[in-house]
Each structure stands twice: as C-alpha cells, then as structure tokens.
Amino acid sequence: MAIASPTLLSLNSQLSSASSMHRSPHSARTISRRQSCHLVRARNNKINSLSVIEAKTTTDDVSEEDIVIVGAGIAGLATAVSLQRLGVRSLVLEQAESLRTGGTSLTLFKNGWRVLDAIGVGNDLRSQFLEIQGMVVKSEDGRELRSFRFKDEDESQEVRAVERKILLETLAIKLPSAAVRFSSGLARMERRENGKMLLELVDGTRLLAKIVIGCDGIRSPVAKWMGFSEPKYVGHCAFRGLGFYANGQPFEPLVNYVYGRGLRAGYVPVSPTKVYWFICFNSPSPGPKTIDPSVLKKQAKELVKNWPSELLNLIDLTPDETISKTPLVDRWLWPVISPPPSTGTTVLVGDAWHPMTPNLGQGACCALEDAVILSRKLVNAINSGPTSVEDAMKSYGTERWPRVFPLTVRANLVGSLLQWENPVVCSVRNNVVIPKLVRLGPILEHTNFECEPSLKTNF
C-alpha cells in the first residue's frame, strides 16, 4: 500500500511544475515504559556526551523548556534525533504510557533513507530489512500485467519495507533516557504575552516552552489549535497486517500488487520471516471501528476470497496484534485558504501538517524530510542570532509546501483512480495502460531528495 503505483504516469507530468518548486527557495502491542527506558540507557552512553540543558522550574511550578516536541511517533523522534545531532536538546511529550509500537510496516524509498543516513540510523535499520528489487502487477485472477526493476530506471533507488516498531525503537535509542516523557498528553495550549507557549498536560503538569513542534499525527491537537481542519475521509479503507512465517517466507524481494474492481491488494517481504500486506476497498463511510482480530481477518478474507491463494494464506499467518482496519484520510493544503504550518514559535511536522494517503509511499518519507529540514533551520536561527526562530519556521513552510502539497494531491488521485469500479475502465487499465503505457522512472521522480549528514558544527 505504501508503494508508488505504476498506473498513472500522467499524474507526474500534470503536477511536475508544482513539485519542481521544491528545488527552489519552498491497541496494539507496546514496549513497557520500563523496558523502553532501559533500552535507551543501556545503549546510549555516547549520546550523553552531548551537552544537555536541564529543565528550569519557575516559582509558580511551571517548568521551562527551550524546545518541546509533541508526539513520539516517527516525525517527533526523528526531529528530536536531528536536533540532538546538531547539538540542541529537546523534550518529547508522548500521551501513551510507552512507545506506540503497534501497526505493521511502512515502505521507505531512497528519500527516506537519505534522511535516516543523515541522522545516523540508516545502517542500523538496513541490516534488519530486505532490499526490494522491483514490483509485479497482477489482475485479480493472478495474471501478470507488468513487472519492473527499480534499479533499471534509477541505480540509486533504495526501497525497503520497515517495521514501524523497530524504526521507533531505533530512533528512541539515539536519545537520552529523559528525552521522552510518557503519559504526557496535551490538554491545552496558550500563548503568553512574552511569546512563549504554556502547555498544560492531562495530569495537570504545566510547561513553558520557547518553541513547540507539533508531531502529534493526523488528529493533532496542535494543528487544531492552529486552526487546521480535520483530515478528510477519501472514500476507501484499508486492512493491513504483517504475516509471520516461522520457517522463512517464500517470496522474492518484490512488491506484489493485485488490482480488481473497486478493490486492490498488495504484499511485500519485510524480512526473512515477515511479509507486509494490505487490502484497500471502497466504502461510502469509514463504518464502525472494529478491533477484534478474528472479525478483521474474516472481513479481509471475504473481500479477496477468489483472489490468488498466497494472499489468503498470508492473512491466515498474520498475528492478531498486527492486523488493523483504518479509514484513509488526507488534508489538501490549499494556498491562501489553509493556515501556514507555523504561528509564532509553534510549528507542525509530518502528518500533523500534511496527512496524505499511502498510495505513493511518501507519508513517512515526507515526515522524515520535514524533520531534518526544520531542525537545520531552527539550529541556524538559534545559533546565529540575527535570524529569528519565527523566520526560520516561515522559511521551513515556504520550502516544504511546494513539496508536500503536490504529493498529497497526487497520492489522493492515484488512490481514487486505482479504486475504479467500472468494468470497462478496469479492462482498459489492465490491458492497455499498465502493460503498454506505464514507465517506472517518472513515477518515482518524487523520491529524489538530497540530504547531507546532520552533524554539530560551530556557527
């Protein structure tokens, strides 16, 4: 699901003019809190050599922090690691009692890996996950429509499906043990006259922050406070799971897509024993929330009961804690209409700002890009003096909007067109568009992103 689709070559050219602006000046299984802290302390001795500024406490029981990051997901932890590598401490607030390591996997293309390398975790992850060589597209009866090899079009392309759990743990281990504060849900925000932000937590704790970075996901309280609308349901839902093969999974390192009418599925090997899969289906509404794994498996299998047997077997081999059903949502950042990603010294990163559907595999990749770009701009502002933090945040928004808005739109259109139900249109797609018209290179052009290593320097 989080892989670029090969059906819509024209979308890249239609939106390429906007994308090119990027180059110019634009309840799942968890780790316990004790285990998480132990992991960090046990493997983070070198990190502690960085300067750490202890939080100051004012006379009215409000502790002060220079930078507070709301949310310990991919965006939040990546931002904290990036800042730390540049010599700046931050405090990450997470509402859950521990790292939220539920979910399945996400696909990272070369732009995501450029960022992970820049913040020092790329090689820690590569050794644990298979490099995907290409993709195969099939019809629902199992007929192969087209196949591609990534490096035939771009020798530098790198694609791996990464377990979300391991990615979060790997990022968290790079931070000091006290850098992430759990059970710290945000209840209220207020800007003080001096420009600082007063954050009141659910447990009554109050923090005064010079800078607030909202990395709190698609239902972000920080984004709501800034005036952003709720993300919009796009008309389809997805089942996801992570199949486990105790004796080794049998698949080649390829993304496998199966296209039907108003229904599509896919699966991709993650490691020698695990395979990620998804089923995306049309639905006029998200429907009731269901978390019972047995019900979810039954519903998923019913959708594809006459499809290739390897997909059905994969669902059967999925541990209960990894299967989920979610509605797909996004938010289009229309110019002039949408609020900017920053106000004062509060700024948004990742899904909190630009939630997008997973059809291009760019949600996590864009969040990682956001993290490293914002971190560098903030550190320059903090250390150079003349450049204000507010100006740095505005510069971040100016640079990132021409990148994330076209990708959000393109991902939405790709998903909508792949969910066609008309039998004539689907026949043309399967017999003409995919076999004869699609080229892989332009489809993956959006994965081009250069990122230098993030290292502490003297400003």
Coordinates of C-alpha atoms in Angstrom, one line a residue:
M1 CA 0.0 0.0 0.0
A2 CA 2.8 2.3 0.7
I3 CA 4.3 1.8 -2.7
A4 CA 4.1 4.1 -5.7
S5 CA 1.5 2.9 -8.1
P6 CA 2.6 2.2 -11.7
T7 CA -0.7 3.2 -13.4
L8 CA -0.6 7.0 -13.5
L9 CA 2.3 8.3 -15.5
S10 CA 0.3 11.3 -16.5
L11 CA -0.1 12.5 -12.9
N12 CA 3.5 13.1 -12.5
S13 CA 3.7 15.4 -15.5
Q14 CA 0.5 17.2 -14.5
L15 CA 1.9 18.1 -11.1
S16 CA 5.6 18.3 -12.0
S17 CA 5.5 22.0 -12.2
A18 CA 4.4 22.3 -8.6
S19 CA 6.9 19.6 -7.5
S20 CA 9.8 21.4 -9.2
M21 CA 9.3 24.3 -6.9
H22 CA 10.7 22.1 -4.1
R23 CA 14.1 22.7 -5.7
S24 CA 13.8 26.4 -5.3
P25 CA 13.6 28.5 -2.1
H26 CA 9.8 26.1 -0.8
S27 CA -4.5 -1.0 20.8
A28 CA -1.6 -2.6 19.9
R29 CA 1.4 -4.3 21.4
T30 CA 3.7 -1.9 23.2
I31 CA 7.0 -1.8 24.9
S32 CA 6.6 -1.1 28.5
R33 CA 7.8 2.2 29.8
R34 CA 10.4 0.5 31.9
Q35 CA 11.7 -1.6 29.0
S36 CA 11.8 1.4 26.8
C37 CA 13.9 3.5 29.2
H38 CA 16.2 0.5 29.8
L39 CA 16.8 0.2 26.1
V40 CA 17.8 3.8 25.9
R41 CA 20.0 3.8 28.9
A42 CA 21.8 0.6 28.0
R43 CA 22.7 1.6 24.5
N44 CA 23.1 5.4 24.7
N45 CA 26.3 6.0 26.5
K46 CA 27.9 8.0 23.7
I47 CA 24.8 10.2 23.3
N48 CA 25.1 11.5 26.8
S49 CA 28.4 13.3 25.9
L50 CA 26.3 15.9 24.1
S51 CA 25.5 19.0 26.2
V52 CA 22.2 18.7 27.9
I53 CA 20.4 21.7 29.4
E54 CA 18.3 20.7 32.4
A55 CA 14.8 22.0 32.5
K56 CA 14.3 25.1 34.6
T57 CA 11.5 25.4 37.1
T58 CA 9.8 28.7 37.8
T59 CA 8.4 29.9 41.1
D60 CA 4.8 29.1 40.1
D61 CA 5.5 25.3 39.4
V62 CA 5.8 25.7 35.7
S63 CA 8.9 24.0 34.3
E64 CA 10.6 25.7 31.4
E65 CA 11.9 24.1 28.2
D66 CA 13.6 25.5 25.2
I67 CA 12.1 23.1 22.7
V68 CA 9.1 20.8 23.3
I69 CA 8.1 18.2 20.7
V70 CA 4.5 16.9 21.0
G71 CA 4.3 13.3 19.9
A72 CA 6.8 10.4 19.9
G73 CA 6.0 9.0 16.6
I74 CA 8.3 8.9 13.5
A75 CA 8.2 12.6 13.0
G76 CA 8.7 13.5 16.6
L77 CA 11.5 11.2 17.3
A78 CA 13.3 11.9 14.0
T79 CA 13.1 15.7 14.8
A80 CA 14.5 15.1 18.3
V81 CA 17.3 13.0 17.0
S82 CA 18.1 15.5 14.2
L83 CA 18.2 18.4 16.7
Q84 CA 20.4 16.4 19.1
R85 CA 22.9 15.6 16.3
L86 CA 23.1 19.4 15.8
G87 CA 23.8 20.0 19.5
V88 CA 20.3 21.1 20.6
R89 CA 18.3 19.4 23.3
S90 CA 14.5 18.9 23.1
L91 CA 11.8 17.3 25.3
V92 CA 9.4 14.9 23.6
L93 CA 5.9 14.6 25.1
E94 CA 4.0 11.3 24.4
Q95 CA 0.5 10.8 25.6
A96 CA 0.8 7.0 25.7
E97 CA 2.5 5.1 28.5
S98 CA 5.2 3.8 26.2
L99 CA 6.4 3.9 22.6
R100 CA 3.3 3.1 20.5
T101 CA 4.9 0.3 18.6
G102 CA 1.7 -1.2 17.2
G103 CA 0.9 -1.3 13.5
T104 CA 2.6 -3.1 10.7
S105 CA 5.3 -1.7 8.4
L106 CA 5.9 1.3 6.1
T107 CA 7.8 1.5 2.9
L108 CA 10.8 3.8 2.7
F109 CA 12.2 4.9 -0.7
K110 CA 15.6 6.5 -1.2
N111 CA 14.5 9.9 0.0
G112 CA 13.6 8.4 3.4
W113 CA 16.9 6.5 3.5
R114 CA 18.8 9.7 2.8
V115 CA 17.3 11.3 5.9
L116 CA 17.9 8.2 8.1
D117 CA 21.5 8.2 7.0
A118 CA 21.8 11.9 7.7
I119 CA 20.6 11.4 11.3
G120 CA 22.7 8.4 11.9
V121 CA 20.3 5.4 11.9
G122 CA 20.2 4.2 8.3
N123 CA 22.7 1.4 8.7
D124 CA 21.1 0.3 12.0
L125 CA 18.0 -0.4 10.0
R126 CA 19.3 -1.7 6.7
S127 CA 20.7 -4.9 8.3
Q128 CA 17.3 -5.9 9.6
F129 CA 15.2 -5.5 6.4
L130 CA 15.3 -6.8 2.9
E131 CA 16.0 -4.5 -0.1
I132 CA 13.1 -4.7 -2.5
Q133 CA 14.2 -5.2 -6.1
G134 CA 11.1 -4.3 -8.0
M135 CA 7.4 -4.8 -8.4
V136 CA 4.9 -7.1 -10.1
V137 CA 1.4 -6.1 -11.0
K138 CA -1.3 -8.7 -11.4
S139 CA -5.0 -8.9 -12.1
E140 CA -7.4 -10.5 -9.6
D141 CA -7.2 -13.8 -11.4
G142 CA -3.4 -13.9 -10.9
R143 CA -2.5 -12.9 -14.5
E144 CA 0.8 -10.9 -14.6
L145 CA 0.2 -7.5 -16.2
R146 CA 3.6 -5.9 -15.8
S147 CA 6.9 -6.1 -13.8
F148 CA 9.5 -3.6 -13.1
R149 CA 13.0 -3.5 -11.6
F150 CA 13.8 -0.3 -9.6
K151 CA 17.5 -0.1 -10.4
D152 CA 16.8 -0.5 -14.2
E153 CA 15.4 3.0 -14.0
D154 CA 17.4 4.5 -11.2
E155 CA 20.6 2.8 -10.0
S156 CA 20.4 4.9 -6.8
Q157 CA 16.9 3.8 -5.8
E158 CA 16.6 2.1 -2.5
V159 CA 13.3 0.5 -1.3
R160 CA 12.7 -1.4 1.9
A161 CA 9.6 -2.2 4.0
V162 CA 10.5 -1.3 7.6
E163 CA 8.6 -2.4 10.7
R164 CA 7.2 0.7 12.5
K165 CA 8.1 -0.8 15.9
I166 CA 11.7 -1.3 15.1
L167 CA 12.0 2.2 13.4
L168 CA 10.6 3.9 16.5
E169 CA 12.9 1.9 18.9
T170 CA 15.9 2.7 16.8
L171 CA 15.2 6.4 16.9
A172 CA 14.4 6.4 20.6
I173 CA 17.7 4.6 21.5
K174 CA 19.6 7.6 20.0
L175 CA 18.1 9.9 22.6
P176 CA 19.0 10.4 26.2
S177 CA 16.8 8.4 28.6
A178 CA 14.9 11.5 29.9
A179 CA 14.3 13.0 26.4
V180 CA 10.9 11.3 26.0
R181 CA 8.3 11.9 28.7
F182 CA 5.4 9.3 28.5
S183 CA 1.9 9.6 29.9
S184 CA 2.1 13.3 28.9
G185 CA -1.0 14.0 26.8
L186 CA -1.6 17.6 25.8
A187 CA -4.8 19.1 27.2
R188 CA -4.4 22.8 26.5
M189 CA -2.2 25.4 24.8
E190 CA -1.9 29.1 25.4
R191 CA 0.4 31.7 24.0
R192 CA 1.8 34.1 26.7
E193 CA 2.4 37.8 26.2
N194 CA 6.2 37.1 26.0
G195 CA 5.7 34.8 23.0
K196 CA 6.3 31.6 25.0
M197 CA 3.8 28.7 24.9
L198 CA 2.1 27.4 28.0
L199 CA 1.4 23.7 27.7
E200 CA -1.0 22.1 30.2
L201 CA -0.9 18.3 30.2
V202 CA -3.7 15.9 31.1
D203 CA -2.2 15.2 34.5
G204 CA -2.1 18.9 35.4
T205 CA 1.6 19.4 34.7
R206 CA 2.4 22.8 33.1
L207 CA 5.3 23.6 30.8
L208 CA 6.5 26.9 29.4
A209 CA 8.2 26.4 26.0
K210 CA 10.1 28.8 23.8
I211 CA 9.5 26.5 20.8
V212 CA 6.7 23.9 20.2
I213 CA 6.9 21.4 17.4
G214 CA 3.7 19.5 16.8
C215 CA 4.4 16.0 15.6
D216 CA 1.2 14.5 17.0
G217 CA -0.3 12.8 13.9
I218 CA -3.4 13.2 11.8
R219 CA -5.7 14.1 14.7
S220 CA -3.2 16.7 16.0
P221 CA -4.4 18.9 18.9
V222 CA -1.6 21.3 18.0
A223 CA -2.9 21.6 14.4
K224 CA -6.4 22.1 15.7
W225 CA -5.2 24.9 18.0
M226 CA -3.5 26.5 14.9
G227 CA -6.8 26.4 13.0
F228 CA -6.4 23.4 10.7
S229 CA -9.4 21.5 9.7
E230 CA -9.8 17.8 10.4
P231 CA -8.4 15.5 7.7
K232 CA -11.0 14.4 5.2
Y233 CA -12.0 10.8 4.5
V234 CA -11.2 9.9 0.9
G235 CA -13.8 7.1 0.3
H236 CA -11.8 4.0 1.0
C237 CA -10.5 1.9 3.9
A238 CA -7.6 -0.4 4.3
F239 CA -6.9 -3.7 6.1
R240 CA -3.2 -4.1 7.0
G241 CA -1.3 -6.9 8.5
L242 CA 2.2 -8.4 9.0
G243 CA 2.3 -12.1 8.1
F244 CA 4.8 -14.3 10.0
Y245 CA 6.5 -17.4 8.6
A246 CA 8.3 -19.2 11.3
N247 CA 10.3 -21.3 8.8
G248 CA 11.0 -18.5 6.4
Q249 CA 8.8 -16.6 4.0
P250 CA 8.7 -17.9 0.4
F251 CA 8.5 -14.7 -1.6
E252 CA 11.0 -12.9 -3.8
P253 CA 12.0 -9.4 -2.7
L254 CA 9.4 -7.7 -4.9
V255 CA 6.3 -5.6 -4.3
N256 CA 3.2 -7.6 -5.5
Y257 CA 0.1 -5.7 -6.5
V258 CA -3.3 -7.2 -7.4
Y259 CA -5.9 -4.9 -9.0
G260 CA -9.6 -5.6 -9.0
R261 CA -12.7 -3.5 -9.4
G262 CA -13.0 -1.1 -6.5
L263 CA -10.6 -3.3 -4.7
R264 CA -6.9 -3.8 -4.7
A265 CA -4.3 -5.6 -2.6
G266 CA -0.6 -5.9 -2.2
Y267 CA 2.1 -7.6 -0.3
V268 CA 5.9 -7.1 0.1
P269 CA 8.5 -9.1 2.1
V270 CA 9.9 -7.2 5.1
S271 CA 12.4 -9.7 6.5
P272 CA 13.3 -13.3 6.0
T273 CA 10.2 -14.3 8.2
K274 CA 7.7 -11.4 7.8
V275 CA 5.6 -10.1 4.9
Y276 CA 3.5 -6.9 5.0
W277 CA 0.1 -7.0 3.2
F278 CA -2.8 -4.6 2.6
I279 CA -6.3 -4.7 1.1
C280 CA -7.9 -1.4 0.1
F281 CA -11.6 -1.3 -0.6
N282 CA -14.2 1.4 -1.4
S283 CA -16.7 2.4 1.3
P284 CA -19.0 5.3 1.4
S285 CA -18.2 5.8 5.1
P286 CA -15.5 4.6 7.4
G287 CA -18.1 2.4 9.2
P288 CA -17.9 1.2 12.8
K289 CA -14.5 0.8 14.4
T290 CA -13.6 -2.8 14.7
I291 CA -10.6 -4.1 16.6
D292 CA -11.4 -7.8 17.1
P293 CA -8.7 -9.6 15.1
S294 CA -10.8 -12.6 14.2
V295 CA -13.5 -10.3 12.8
L296 CA -10.9 -8.3 10.9
K297 CA -9.4 -11.4 9.3
K298 CA -12.8 -12.7 8.3
Q299 CA -13.7 -9.4 6.7
A300 CA -10.4 -9.1 4.9
K301 CA -10.5 -12.7 3.5
E302 CA -14.1 -12.3 2.4
L303 CA -13.1 -9.4 0.2
V304 CA -10.5 -11.4 -1.7
K305 CA -11.8 -14.9 -1.4
N306 CA -11.4 -15.7 -5.1
W307 CA -8.0 -14.0 -5.5
P308 CA -4.6 -15.6 -5.5
S309 CA -4.2 -18.1 -2.7
E310 CA -0.9 -16.8 -1.4
L311 CA -2.8 -13.6 -0.3
L312 CA -5.3 -15.7 1.7
N313 CA -2.6 -17.8 3.2
L314 CA -0.7 -14.6 4.2
I315 CA -3.8 -13.3 6.1
D316 CA -4.1 -16.6 7.9
L317 CA -0.5 -16.3 9.0
T318 CA -0.9 -12.8 10.5
P319 CA -0.6 -12.5 14.2
D320 CA -3.6 -10.9 15.8
E321 CA -1.7 -7.9 17.2
T322 CA -0.6 -6.7 13.8
I323 CA -3.9 -6.7 11.9
S324 CA -5.9 -3.5 11.6
K325 CA -8.5 -1.7 9.6
T326 CA -8.3 2.1 9.1
P327 CA -10.1 4.7 7.0
L328 CA -7.7 6.6 4.6
V329 CA -7.7 10.4 5.1
D330 CA -5.8 13.4 3.9
R331 CA -5.7 17.2 4.1
W332 CA -5.1 19.4 1.0
L333 CA -3.1 22.5 1.9
W334 CA -4.7 24.9 -0.5
P335 CA -2.7 28.1 -0.9
V336 CA -4.2 31.2 0.9
I337 CA -7.1 29.1 2.3
S338 CA -5.0 26.7 4.5
P339 CA -3.2 28.1 7.6
P340 CA 0.6 28.2 7.4
P341 CA 2.5 25.4 9.2
S342 CA 3.8 27.8 11.8
T343 CA 2.4 30.5 14.1
G344 CA 4.7 32.4 16.3
T345 CA 7.2 29.8 17.6
T346 CA 4.8 26.8 17.1
V347 CA 5.2 24.6 14.0
L348 CA 3.9 21.4 12.6
V349 CA 5.8 18.4 11.1
G350 CA 4.6 15.3 9.3
D351 CA 1.0 14.0 9.5
A352 CA 0.1 16.8 11.9
W353 CA 0.6 19.2 9.0
H354 CA 0.1 17.2 5.8
P355 CA -1.6 13.9 6.3
M356 CA -1.7 12.0 3.0
T357 CA -2.9 8.7 1.7
P358 CA -0.3 5.9 1.4
N359 CA -0.6 5.4 -2.4
L360 CA 2.8 6.9 -3.2
G361 CA 4.6 5.5 -0.1
Q362 CA 5.6 9.1 0.9
G363 CA 3.9 9.8 4.2
A364 CA 6.8 8.7 6.4
C365 CA 9.4 9.8 3.9
C366 CA 8.0 13.4 3.9
A367 CA 7.8 13.4 7.7
L368 CA 11.5 12.5 7.8
E369 CA 12.3 15.2 5.3
D370 CA 10.4 17.7 7.3
A371 CA 12.3 16.8 10.5
V372 CA 15.7 17.3 9.1
I373 CA 15.0 20.5 7.2
L374 CA 13.2 22.1 10.2
S375 CA 15.9 21.1 12.6
R376 CA 18.6 22.7 10.5
K377 CA 16.7 25.9 10.1
L378 CA 16.0 26.1 13.8
V379 CA 19.5 25.4 14.8
N380 CA 20.8 28.1 12.4
A381 CA 18.4 30.6 13.9
I382 CA 19.2 29.7 17.5
N383 CA 23.0 29.9 17.0
S384 CA 23.4 32.7 14.5
G385 CA 21.4 35.3 16.3
P386 CA 20.2 37.7 13.5
T387 CA 17.8 35.0 12.1
S388 CA 14.8 34.7 14.3
V389 CA 13.1 31.4 15.1
E390 CA 9.9 32.7 13.6
D391 CA 11.7 33.5 10.3
A392 CA 13.2 30.0 10.3
M393 CA 9.8 28.4 10.7
K394 CA 8.4 30.5 7.9
S395 CA 11.3 29.6 5.7
Y396 CA 10.6 25.9 6.5
G397 CA 7.0 26.3 5.4
T398 CA 7.9 28.1 2.2
E399 CA 10.4 25.4 1.3
R400 CA 8.2 22.4 2.2
W401 CA 4.8 23.4 0.9
P402 CA 5.7 23.0 -2.8
R403 CA 6.9 19.6 -1.9
V404 CA 4.2 18.2 0.2
F405 CA 1.1 19.7 -1.4
P406 CA 1.6 18.2 -4.8
L407 CA 2.4 14.8 -3.3
T408 CA -0.7 14.9 -1.2
V409 CA -2.9 15.6 -4.2
R410 CA -1.1 13.1 -6.4
A411 CA -1.4 10.3 -3.8
N412 CA -5.1 11.0 -3.5
L413 CA -5.7 10.9 -7.3
V414 CA -3.7 7.7 -7.6
G415 CA -5.8 6.0 -5.0
S416 CA -9.0 7.3 -6.5
L417 CA -8.2 6.0 -10.0
L418 CA -6.9 2.7 -8.7
Q419 CA -10.2 2.2 -6.9
W420 CA -12.2 2.3 -10.2
E421 CA -15.2 0.0 -10.2
N422 CA -16.4 0.4 -13.9
P423 CA -15.6 -2.9 -15.6
V424 CA -14.7 -1.2 -19.0
V425 CA -12.3 1.3 -17.3
C426 CA -10.7 -1.6 -15.3
S427 CA -10.3 -3.6 -18.5
V428 CA -8.5 -0.7 -20.2
R429 CA -6.3 -0.2 -17.2
N430 CA -5.3 -3.9 -17.1
N431 CA -4.9 -4.5 -20.8
V432 CA -3.6 -1.2 -22.2
V433 CA -2.5 1.3 -19.5
I434 CA -0.4 -0.9 -17.3
P435 CA 1.1 -3.3 -20.0
K436 CA 1.9 -0.7 -22.6
L437 CA 1.9 2.9 -21.3
V438 CA 3.4 3.0 -17.9
R439 CA 7.1 3.9 -17.3
L440 CA 8.6 3.5 -13.8
G441 CA 11.1 6.3 -13.9
P442 CA 8.7 9.3 -13.9
I443 CA 6.5 7.6 -11.4
L444 CA 9.4 7.6 -8.8
E445 CA 10.8 11.0 -9.6
H446 CA 9.4 12.4 -6.4
T447 CA 11.8 10.2 -4.4
N448 CA 14.7 12.4 -5.4
F449 CA 15.9 14.3 -2.3
E450 CA 19.4 15.2 -1.3
C451 CA 20.3 15.3 2.4
E452 CA 23.7 16.0 3.9
P453 CA 24.6 14.4 7.3
S454 CA 23.4 16.2 10.3
L455 CA 26.4 17.0 12.5
K456 CA 27.1 19.5 15.2
T457 CA 29.1 22.4 13.8
N458 CA 30.4 25.7 15.1
F459 CA 28.2 28.6 14.0

